[in-house]
Coordinates of C-alpha atoms in Angstrom, one line a residue:
X1 CA -21.6 135.4 20.6
X2 CA -18.8 135.2 23.0
X3 CA -18.6 131.2 21.9
X4 CA -18.5 131.7 18.6
X5 CA -22.2 131.2 17.3
X6 CA -22.8 133.3 14.1
X7 CA -26.6 133.5 14.8
X8 CA -26.4 135.2 17.5
X9 CA -24.2 137.7 16.2
X10 CA -27.0 138.1 13.1
X11 CA -29.5 138.1 16.1
X12 CA -28.0 141.8 17.3
X13 CA -26.7 143.1 13.7
X14 CA -30.3 142.9 12.6
X15 CA -31.9 144.5 15.5
X16 CA -29.5 147.0 16.2
X17 CA -27.2 147.8 12.7
X18 CA -30.9 150.1 11.9
X19 CA -31.1 152.2 15.4
X20 CA -26.6 152.2 14.5
X21 CA -27.1 153.6 11.1
X22 CA -29.5 156.7 12.0
X23 CA -27.2 157.2 15.1
X24 CA -23.4 157.6 13.0
X25 CA -25.7 159.8 9.7
X26 CA -27.1 161.7 12.4
X27 CA -23.2 163.1 13.0
X28 CA -21.4 162.0 10.0
X29 CA -23.4 162.8 6.7
X30 CA -20.4 161.2 4.1
X31 CA -22.1 157.1 3.5
X32 CA -18.6 156.0 3.4
X33 CA -17.3 157.4 6.4
X34 CA -20.5 155.9 8.1
X35 CA -20.7 151.9 6.2
X36 CA -16.0 152.2 7.1
X37 CA -17.3 152.4 11.3
X38 CA -20.3 150.3 10.8
X39 CA -18.2 147.7 9.3
X40 CA -15.2 148.6 11.7
X41 CA -17.7 148.1 14.6
X42 CA -19.4 144.7 14.1
X43 CA -16.7 143.3 13.7
X44 CA -14.8 144.6 16.3
X45 CA -18.0 143.7 18.5
X46 CA -17.2 139.6 17.4
X47 CA -14.1 139.8 18.1
X48 CA -14.6 141.7 21.1
X49 CA -18.1 139.6 22.2
X50 CA -15.9 137.1 25.4
X51 CA -14.8 140.6 26.6
X52 CA -17.8 142.3 27.2
X53 CA -18.7 142.3 31.1
X54 CA -22.6 142.9 30.5
X55 CA -24.7 143.9 33.4
X56 CA -23.0 142.3 36.3
X57 CA -21.2 146.0 35.4
X58 CA -24.4 147.6 35.1
X59 CA -23.7 147.9 31.3
X60 CA -25.6 147.3 28.4
X61 CA -25.0 145.7 24.7
X62 CA -26.6 149.2 22.9
X63 CA -24.4 151.2 25.3
X64 CA -21.4 149.0 24.7
X65 CA -22.1 148.9 21.2
X66 CA -22.6 152.9 20.5
X67 CA -19.3 153.3 22.7
X68 CA -17.0 151.1 19.8
X69 CA -19.1 152.9 17.3
X70 CA -18.5 156.2 18.4
X71 CA -14.7 156.0 18.9
X72 CA -14.3 154.4 15.3
X73 CA -15.9 157.5 14.1
X74 CA -13.6 159.8 15.9
X75 CA -10.7 157.5 14.5
X76 CA -12.2 157.3 10.9
X77 CA -12.3 161.8 11.1
X78 CA -8.9 161.4 12.6
X79 CA -7.3 159.1 9.4
X80 CA -9.1 161.1 7.1
X81 CA -8.3 164.3 8.2
X82 CA -5.0 163.8 7.6
X83 CA -5.5 163.3 3.3
X84 CA -8.6 165.6 2.9
X85 CA -11.1 168.2 4.9
X86 CA -12.9 166.6 7.4
X87 CA -16.7 165.7 6.9
X88 CA -19.0 167.6 8.6
X89 CA -20.1 166.4 11.6
X90 CA -23.6 166.9 12.4
X91 CA -26.7 168.0 10.3
X92 CA -26.9 172.0 10.5
X93 CA -29.1 173.4 13.9
X94 CA -32.3 174.2 11.6
X95 CA -33.6 170.2 10.6
X96 CA -35.8 168.8 12.6
X97 CA -34.8 167.5 16.0
X98 CA -33.6 163.6 15.5
X99 CA -35.6 161.0 16.6
X100 CA -32.8 160.6 19.3
X101 CA -33.1 164.2 20.3
X102 CA -36.7 163.5 20.5
X103 CA -36.7 160.3 23.0
X104 CA -34.1 162.3 25.4
X105 CA -36.9 165.4 26.0
X106 CA -39.1 162.0 26.1
X107 CA -37.1 160.6 28.8
X108 CA -35.7 163.6 30.4
X109 CA -39.2 165.5 32.2
X110 CA -39.4 167.8 34.7
X111 CA -36.8 170.7 35.5
X112 CA -34.1 168.9 34.3
X113 CA -35.5 168.4 30.5
X114 CA -36.7 172.1 30.6
X115 CA -33.7 172.9 31.2
X116 CA -31.8 171.0 28.5
X117 CA -34.5 172.3 25.6
X118 CA -33.4 175.7 26.5
X119 CA -29.9 175.3 26.3
X120 CA -28.2 177.1 23.0
X121 CA -28.3 174.1 20.2
X122 CA -24.2 174.1 20.4
X123 CA -23.9 173.8 24.0
X124 CA -26.4 170.9 23.6
X125 CA -24.5 169.6 21.1
X126 CA -21.5 169.6 22.9
X127 CA -23.2 168.0 26.9
X128 CA -24.4 165.3 24.0
X129 CA -21.0 164.0 23.1
X130 CA -19.6 164.4 26.1
X131 CA -22.0 163.2 28.3
X132 CA -24.4 161.2 26.6
X133 CA -22.1 159.5 24.7
X134 CA -19.0 159.7 26.8
X135 CA -16.8 161.1 24.2
X136 CA -14.0 162.9 25.5
X137 CA -12.9 166.6 24.7
X138 CA -10.8 165.2 21.9
X139 CA -13.1 162.9 20.7
X140 CA -15.6 165.8 20.8
X141 CA -13.8 167.8 19.0
X142 CA -13.0 165.9 16.0
X143 CA -16.4 165.0 15.9
X144 CA -18.2 168.2 15.8
X145 CA -15.0 169.8 13.7
X146 CA -14.5 172.3 16.6
X147 CA -11.1 173.1 18.6
X148 CA -10.6 171.9 21.6
X149 CA -10.4 175.3 23.6
X150 CA -14.2 175.4 22.1
X151 CA -15.7 172.5 23.3
X152 CA -14.1 172.9 26.7
X153 CA -15.7 176.6 26.8
X154 CA -19.0 175.2 25.4
X155 CA -19.3 172.3 27.7
X156 CA -18.6 174.5 30.8
X157 CA -21.1 177.1 29.7
X158 CA -23.4 174.3 28.9
X159 CA -22.5 173.4 32.7
X160 CA -23.1 177.0 34.3
X161 CA -26.9 177.0 32.4
X162 CA -28.2 173.8 33.9
X163 CA -26.8 174.9 37.2
X164 CA -28.8 178.3 36.9
X165 CA -31.7 176.6 35.1
X166 CA -32.1 174.1 37.9
X167 CA -31.2 176.2 41.1

């Protein structure tokens, strides 16, 4: 892709776009925003393919792709917030667990997995956005539709509960 190979880009898109759409829809129910973020993400990836350092710095293509998409989603929420009410960021807590949550539960086992499962959903949501998705406090606040202070408080509570559970 870094050399302008369209076939390589098409292969990346074919392999990652279904996964990307599911992750974005989990965080945003507005299909228009999801489509916009997908387009902006893959355009950014095409333009910046040569800048991807890859495994030389311990990164993965999917991690790089998700980082771009998550930041584009936050940007889209910010743009929309100036014109209308921001869309709901996530599905209601009583919805069946997402595939990524089930995968996380399978990946993170033992005491850490048990501690994660015992966290309240609102704490787990903040911890996922900040730790797993690598978002800042501000980006997490925009993504979840919460004040920054609430995000900081929930992140602190989640860390305290994790420490307590793992002690």
